Amino acid sequence: MTRAEENYLKAIYQLTAGMNQRVSTTALAERLETKPSSATDMLQKLHDKAMVKYTKYKGAQLSPEGRHIASQIVRKHRLWEVFLVEKLAFGWDQVHDIAEQLEHIKSPDLVERLDAFLDCPKVDPHGDPIPDKNGNIEQINKILLCDQTPNSRSMLMGIKDTDDAFLKYLSQKNIKLGSVITVLDKEPFDESMTVDIDQNTHFISKIISTNIYVQPL
Amino acid sequence: MTRAEENYLKAIYQLTAGMNQRVSTTALAERLETKPSSATDMLQKLHDKAMVKYTKYKGAQLSPEGRHIASQIVRKHRLWEVFLVEKLAFGWDQVHDIAEQLEHIKSPDLVERLDAFLDCPKVDPHGDPIPDKNGNIEQINKILLCDQTPNSRSMLMGIKDTDDAFLKYLSQKNIKLGSVITVLDKEPFDESMTVDIDQNTHFISKIISTNIYVQPL
DNA sequence: ATTATTTTTTAGATAAGACTAAAAATGGAA
DNA sequence: TTCCATTTTTAGTCTTATCTAAAAAATAAT
């Protein structure tokens, strides 16, 4: 697998959230910031390699083999993110680009040793689940903060948007995985919230609260 | 810098042992397991980028810029080797290929954080010095084991040949960096040695003893 | 159902990096 | 110094992954 091939497989995997759906040429091209014609080329190549099932004009979907490879790239990406944050003290917003490179390191052994070194984490620093070596994902039951009602207590389990600005907003306010959130008030007009996060009061707009996953306590 | 360009710079750097000598097209091609014509192409490109000074038919030598980049690749390679051995418990003989990939990860921050995480090691697991961020190398005073006389005591500081079979030989006999070696006897005929290494007696051929660096105690 | 619009694919080009085969320069030997 | 063997370079081809522009298919609209 070349780096480009791996990136295409990963993109299909992520676009379908690991489900076995079809992905259009254009959607794929957009995600990889490339042109649809390039995506077509690659899909035909990946079809020849039996990594995807591709039908002209109908999009592509991962084969079992392709899905497995994709899951392992995601596994590597997320394990390296844990390493960067936990061991090298990087911030949430700094790790994505580096992990994007590290995920392509090829070694049968390295991933499993890294996993053990990190104590087999189940989620990455953004709360996204880490597939195991068979590609299985342990689904965590989480809901959006915007669906919580006043007086509820919950724990921050993940974030939806991993936009750089959003990540910086969170780390700047010291909001992190495991933070305990109590909804104090919810404004019916714009659905903004007043919340207590780890003993600090924050005013949170609807956009923020729809991008934070929590687990009710 | 592309990965190929980095590999060429590193190869020149290593072939000249960091010195500022010229390297022939063929020597370079051999080291990179490629053809001289490919090396010529690349040298012309690197010359245009001011990374090497290249004169047709006369070989190439690193520019200050090129030498600095090469030293930083070597730095990364060796730091990652330390990480793999110290933190992930890889054996000496397993780390080279992985470090060969990791050395190309690009991040201004990562290297320095990794360095700190590893407590700023000065040598890699084979005893080779790790250049600092300015490309400077702390020279360690070491001699070859074959030049030691009977009854001398010394400490293993590095190995010369990093051939896979040799590395396996050493790790299998539990001979490692820091091992204390006492020369018990030296056979004048074939210059083989009887030595005590960490309280174990070993018979060592001339080939072995000329590939082990030690520091007299 | 026939056109119009959007999406997708093909065709042809480009750049990086490698290769082979052939030409040119170098350096040593006679 | 002239010739020969070796080294190095050039010229042309290949592959991967990308692009643009144009053609073809699919979808939507009248």
PDB file of C-alpha atoms in Angstrom, chain B residues 10-149:
ATOM      1  CA  LYS B  10      21.962  11.659   4.689  1.00  0.00           C
ATOM      2  CA  ALA B  11      23.905   9.194   2.548  1.00  0.00           C
ATOM      3  CA  ILE B  12      26.496  11.814   1.614  1.00  0.00           C
ATOM      4  CA  TYR B  13      26.742  12.846   5.261  1.00  0.00           C
ATOM      5  CA  GLN B  14      27.306   9.296   6.430  1.00  0.00           C
ATOM      6  CA  LEU B  15      29.713   8.377   3.643  1.00  0.00           C
ATOM      7  CA  THR B  16      31.927  11.277   4.641  1.00  0.00           C
ATOM      8  CA  ALA B  17      31.359  10.636   8.355  1.00  0.00           C
ATOM      9  CA  GLY B  18      30.194  14.212   8.747  1.00  0.00           C
ATOM     10  CA  MET B  19      33.429  15.532   7.258  1.00  0.00           C
ATOM     11  CA  ASN B  20      33.271  17.875   4.335  1.00  0.00           C
ATOM     12  CA  GLN B  21      34.656  15.629   1.661  1.00  0.00           C
ATOM     13  CA  ARG B  22      33.455  14.836  -1.818  1.00  0.00           C
ATOM     14  CA  VAL B  23      31.499  11.749  -2.662  1.00  0.00           C
ATOM     15  CA  SER B  24      31.433  10.025  -6.035  1.00  0.00           C
ATOM     16  CA  THR B  25      28.249   9.314  -7.912  1.00  0.00           C
ATOM     17  CA  THR B  26      28.881   5.582  -7.816  1.00  0.00           C
ATOM     18  CA  ALA B  27      29.614   5.435  -4.094  1.00  0.00           C
ATOM     19  CA  LEU B  28      26.398   7.306  -3.432  1.00  0.00           C
ATOM     20  CA  ALA B  29      24.386   5.076  -5.736  1.00  0.00           C
ATOM     21  CA  GLU B  30      25.793   1.977  -4.094  1.00  0.00           C
ATOM     22  CA  ARG B  31      24.920   3.158  -0.633  1.00  0.00           C
ATOM     23  CA  LEU B  32      21.366   3.936  -1.652  1.00  0.00           C
ATOM     24  CA  GLU B  33      21.050   0.736  -3.652  1.00  0.00           C
ATOM     25  CA  THR B  34      20.267   2.640  -6.784  1.00  0.00           C
ATOM     26  CA  LYS B  35      21.962   3.309 -10.128  1.00  0.00           C
ATOM     27  CA  PRO B  36      24.640   5.937 -10.781  1.00  0.00           C
ATOM     28  CA  SER B  37      22.415   7.626 -13.336  1.00  0.00           C
ATOM     29  CA  SER B  38      19.759   8.181 -10.703  1.00  0.00           C
ATOM     30  CA  ALA B  39      22.348   9.633  -8.380  1.00  0.00           C
ATOM     31  CA  THR B  40      23.497  12.033 -11.085  1.00  0.00           C
ATOM     32  CA  ASP B  41      19.950  13.279 -11.578  1.00  0.00           C
ATOM     33  CA  MET B  42      19.478  13.847  -7.900  1.00  0.00           C
ATOM     34  CA  LEU B  43      22.843  15.531  -7.406  1.00  0.00           C
ATOM     35  CA  GLN B  44      21.997  18.012 -10.122  1.00  0.00           C
ATOM     36  CA  LYS B  45      18.701  18.720  -8.431  1.00  0.00           C
ATOM     37  CA  LEU B  46      20.317  19.119  -5.024  1.00  0.00           C
ATOM     38  CA  HIS B  47      22.901  21.411  -6.555  1.00  0.00           C
ATOM     39  CA  ASP B  48      20.127  23.630  -7.955  1.00  0.00           C
ATOM     40  CA  LYS B  49      18.630  23.724  -4.478  1.00  0.00           C
ATOM     41  CA  ALA B  50      22.047  24.698  -3.047  1.00  0.00           C
ATOM     42  CA  MET B  51      22.128  21.610  -0.855  1.00  0.00           C
ATOM     43  CA  VAL B  52      25.329  20.238  -2.374  1.00  0.00           C
ATOM     44  CA  LYS B  53      28.195  21.587  -4.396  1.00  0.00           C
ATOM     45  CA  TYR B  54      28.276  19.342  -7.425  1.00  0.00           C
ATOM     46  CA  THR B  55      30.765  19.448 -10.269  1.00  0.00           C
ATOM     47  CA  LYS B  56      30.245  17.172 -13.239  1.00  0.00           C
ATOM     48  CA  TYR B  57      32.477  14.112 -13.127  1.00  0.00           C
ATOM     49  CA  LYS B  58      33.977  15.324  -9.850  1.00  0.00           C
ATOM     50  CA  GLY B  59      31.401  14.219  -7.335  1.00  0.00           C
ATOM     51  CA  ALA B  60      29.503  16.243  -4.765  1.00  0.00           C
ATOM     52  CA  GLN B  61      29.943  17.632  -1.299  1.00  0.00           C
ATOM     53  CA  LEU B  62      27.394  18.998   1.151  1.00  0.00           C
ATOM     54  CA  SER B  63      26.803  22.717   1.459  1.00  0.00           C
ATOM     55  CA  PRO B  64      26.511  24.052   5.027  1.00  0.00           C
ATOM     56  CA  GLU B  65      22.721  24.016   4.577  1.00  0.00           C
ATOM     57  CA  GLY B  66      22.756  20.478   3.230  1.00  0.00           C
ATOM     58  CA  ARG B  67      25.032  19.278   6.001  1.00  0.00           C
ATOM     59  CA  HIS B  68      22.766  20.770   8.610  1.00  0.00           C
ATOM     60  CA  ILE B  69      19.706  19.080   7.171  1.00  0.00           C
ATOM     61  CA  ALA B  70      21.555  15.766   6.968  1.00  0.00           C
ATOM     62  CA  SER B  71      22.672  16.047  10.580  1.00  0.00           C
ATOM     63  CA  GLN B  72      19.091  16.601  11.682  1.00  0.00           C
ATOM     64  CA  ILE B  73      17.907  13.501   9.849  1.00  0.00           C
ATOM     65  CA  VAL B  74      20.615  11.508  11.581  1.00  0.00           C
ATOM     66  CA  ARG B  75      19.583  13.150  14.856  1.00  0.00           C
ATOM     67  CA  LYS B  76      15.990  12.061  14.341  1.00  0.00           C
ATOM     68  CA  HIS B  77      16.987   8.573  13.277  1.00  0.00           C
ATOM     69  CA  ARG B  78      19.086   8.018  16.379  1.00  0.00           C
ATOM     70  CA  LEU B  79      16.630   9.583  18.803  1.00  0.00           C
ATOM     71  CA  TRP B  80      13.865   7.343  17.462  1.00  0.00           C
ATOM     72  CA  GLU B  81      16.163   4.341  17.856  1.00  0.00           C
ATOM     73  CA  VAL B  82      16.637   5.248  21.497  1.00  0.00           C
ATOM     74  CA  PHE B  83      12.876   5.539  21.871  1.00  0.00           C
ATOM     75  CA  LEU B  84      12.272   2.162  20.275  1.00  0.00           C
ATOM     76  CA  VAL B  85      14.842   0.386  22.408  1.00  0.00           C
ATOM     77  CA  GLU B  86      14.362   2.213  25.703  1.00  0.00           C
ATOM     78  CA  LYS B  87      10.627   2.711  25.720  1.00  0.00           C
ATOM     79  CA  LEU B  88       9.228   0.016  23.479  1.00  0.00           C
ATOM     80  CA  ALA B  89      11.787  -2.653  24.351  1.00  0.00           C
ATOM     81  CA  PHE B  90      12.825  -3.429  20.797  1.00  0.00           C
ATOM     82  CA  GLY B  91      16.074  -5.290  20.233  1.00  0.00           C
ATOM     83  CA  TRP B  92      19.118  -3.663  18.639  1.00  0.00           C
ATOM     84  CA  ASP B  93      18.612  -5.540  15.442  1.00  0.00           C
ATOM     85  CA  GLN B  94      14.973  -4.534  14.992  1.00  0.00           C
ATOM     86  CA  VAL B  95      15.080  -0.784  15.121  1.00  0.00           C
ATOM     87  CA  HIS B  96      16.937   0.323  12.046  1.00  0.00           C
ATOM     88  CA  ASP B  97      14.209  -0.144   9.458  1.00  0.00           C
ATOM     89  CA  ILE B  98      11.598   1.546  11.606  1.00  0.00           C
ATOM     90  CA  ALA B  99      13.875   4.481  12.421  1.00  0.00           C
ATOM     91  CA  GLU B 100      14.554   4.763   8.701  1.00  0.00           C
ATOM     92  CA  GLN B 101      10.888   5.665   8.309  1.00  0.00           C
ATOM     93  CA  LEU B 102      10.509   7.741  11.459  1.00  0.00           C
ATOM     94  CA  GLU B 103      13.479   9.954  10.572  1.00  0.00           C
ATOM     95  CA  HIS B 104      11.399  11.590   7.846  1.00  0.00           C
ATOM     96  CA  ILE B 105       8.578  12.781  10.095  1.00  0.00           C
ATOM     97  CA  LYS B 106       8.445  16.543   9.817  1.00  0.00           C
ATOM     98  CA  SER B 107       7.608  18.601  12.861  1.00  0.00           C
ATOM     99  CA  PRO B 108       9.506  21.538  14.265  1.00  0.00           C
ATOM    100  CA  ASP B 109       8.429  20.561  17.772  1.00  0.00           C
ATOM    101  CA  LEU B 110       8.447  16.801  17.802  1.00  0.00           C
ATOM    102  CA  VAL B 111      12.190  16.198  17.783  1.00  0.00           C
ATOM    103  CA  GLU B 112      12.929  18.469  20.702  1.00  0.00           C
ATOM    104  CA  ARG B 113      10.085  17.034  22.756  1.00  0.00           C
ATOM    105  CA  LEU B 114      11.206  13.519  21.980  1.00  0.00           C
ATOM    106  CA  ASP B 115      14.744  14.460  22.961  1.00  0.00           C
ATOM    107  CA  ALA B 116      13.543  15.785  26.305  1.00  0.00           C
ATOM    108  CA  PHE B 117      11.302  12.768  26.855  1.00  0.00           C
ATOM    109  CA  LEU B 118      14.347  10.524  26.415  1.00  0.00           C
ATOM    110  CA  ASP B 119      16.480  12.686  28.746  1.00  0.00           C
ATOM    111  CA  CYS B 120      18.637  14.083  25.953  1.00  0.00           C
ATOM    112  CA  PRO B 121      20.625  10.954  25.153  1.00  0.00           C
ATOM    113  CA  LYS B 122      24.078  11.495  23.663  1.00  0.00           C
ATOM    114  CA  VAL B 123      24.356   8.141  21.870  1.00  0.00           C
ATOM    115  CA  ASP B 124      21.970   5.763  20.156  1.00  0.00           C
ATOM    116  CA  PRO B 125      21.572   2.097  21.088  1.00  0.00           C
ATOM    117  CA  HIS B 126      24.594   1.161  18.943  1.00  0.00           C
ATOM    118  CA  GLY B 127      26.784   3.729  20.644  1.00  0.00           C
ATOM    119  CA  ASP B 128      26.715   6.150  17.721  1.00  0.00           C
ATOM    120  CA  PRO B 129      26.637   9.807  18.753  1.00  0.00           C
ATOM    121  CA  ILE B 130      23.428  11.822  18.373  1.00  0.00           C
ATOM    122  CA  PRO B 131      23.999  15.247  16.765  1.00  0.00           C
ATOM    123  CA  ASP B 132      22.478  18.127  18.726  1.00  0.00           C
ATOM    124  CA  LYS B 133      20.011  20.558  17.181  1.00  0.00           C
ATOM    125  CA  ASN B 134      22.851  22.545  15.680  1.00  0.00           C
ATOM    126  CA  GLY B 135      24.381  19.463  14.145  1.00  0.00           C
ATOM    127  CA  ASN B 136      27.268  19.275  16.578  1.00  0.00           C
ATOM    128  CA  ILE B 137      28.507  15.897  17.703  1.00  0.00           C
ATOM    129  CA  GLU B 138      30.129  15.186  21.036  1.00  0.00           C
ATOM    130  CA  GLN B 139      33.066  12.979  20.171  1.00  0.00           C
ATOM    131  CA  ILE B 140      33.531  10.086  22.527  1.00  0.00           C
ATOM    132  CA  ASN B 141      37.003   8.690  22.973  1.00  0.00           C
ATOM    133  CA  LYS B 142      36.831   5.064  22.013  1.00  0.00           C
ATOM    134  CA  ILE B 143      39.163   2.413  20.705  1.00  0.00           C
ATOM    135  CA  LEU B 144      38.679  -1.002  19.185  1.00  0.00           C
ATOM    136  CA  LEU B 145      38.558  -4.042  21.423  1.00  0.00           C
ATOM    137  CA  CYS B 146      41.122  -5.791  19.217  1.00  0.00           C
ATOM    138  CA  ASP B 147      43.706  -3.206  20.302  1.00  0.00           C
ATOM    139  CA  GLN B 148      43.266  -4.008  23.980  1.00  0.00           C
ATOM    140  CA  THR B 149      45.951  -6.095  25.718  1.00  0.00           C
TER     141      THR B 149
END
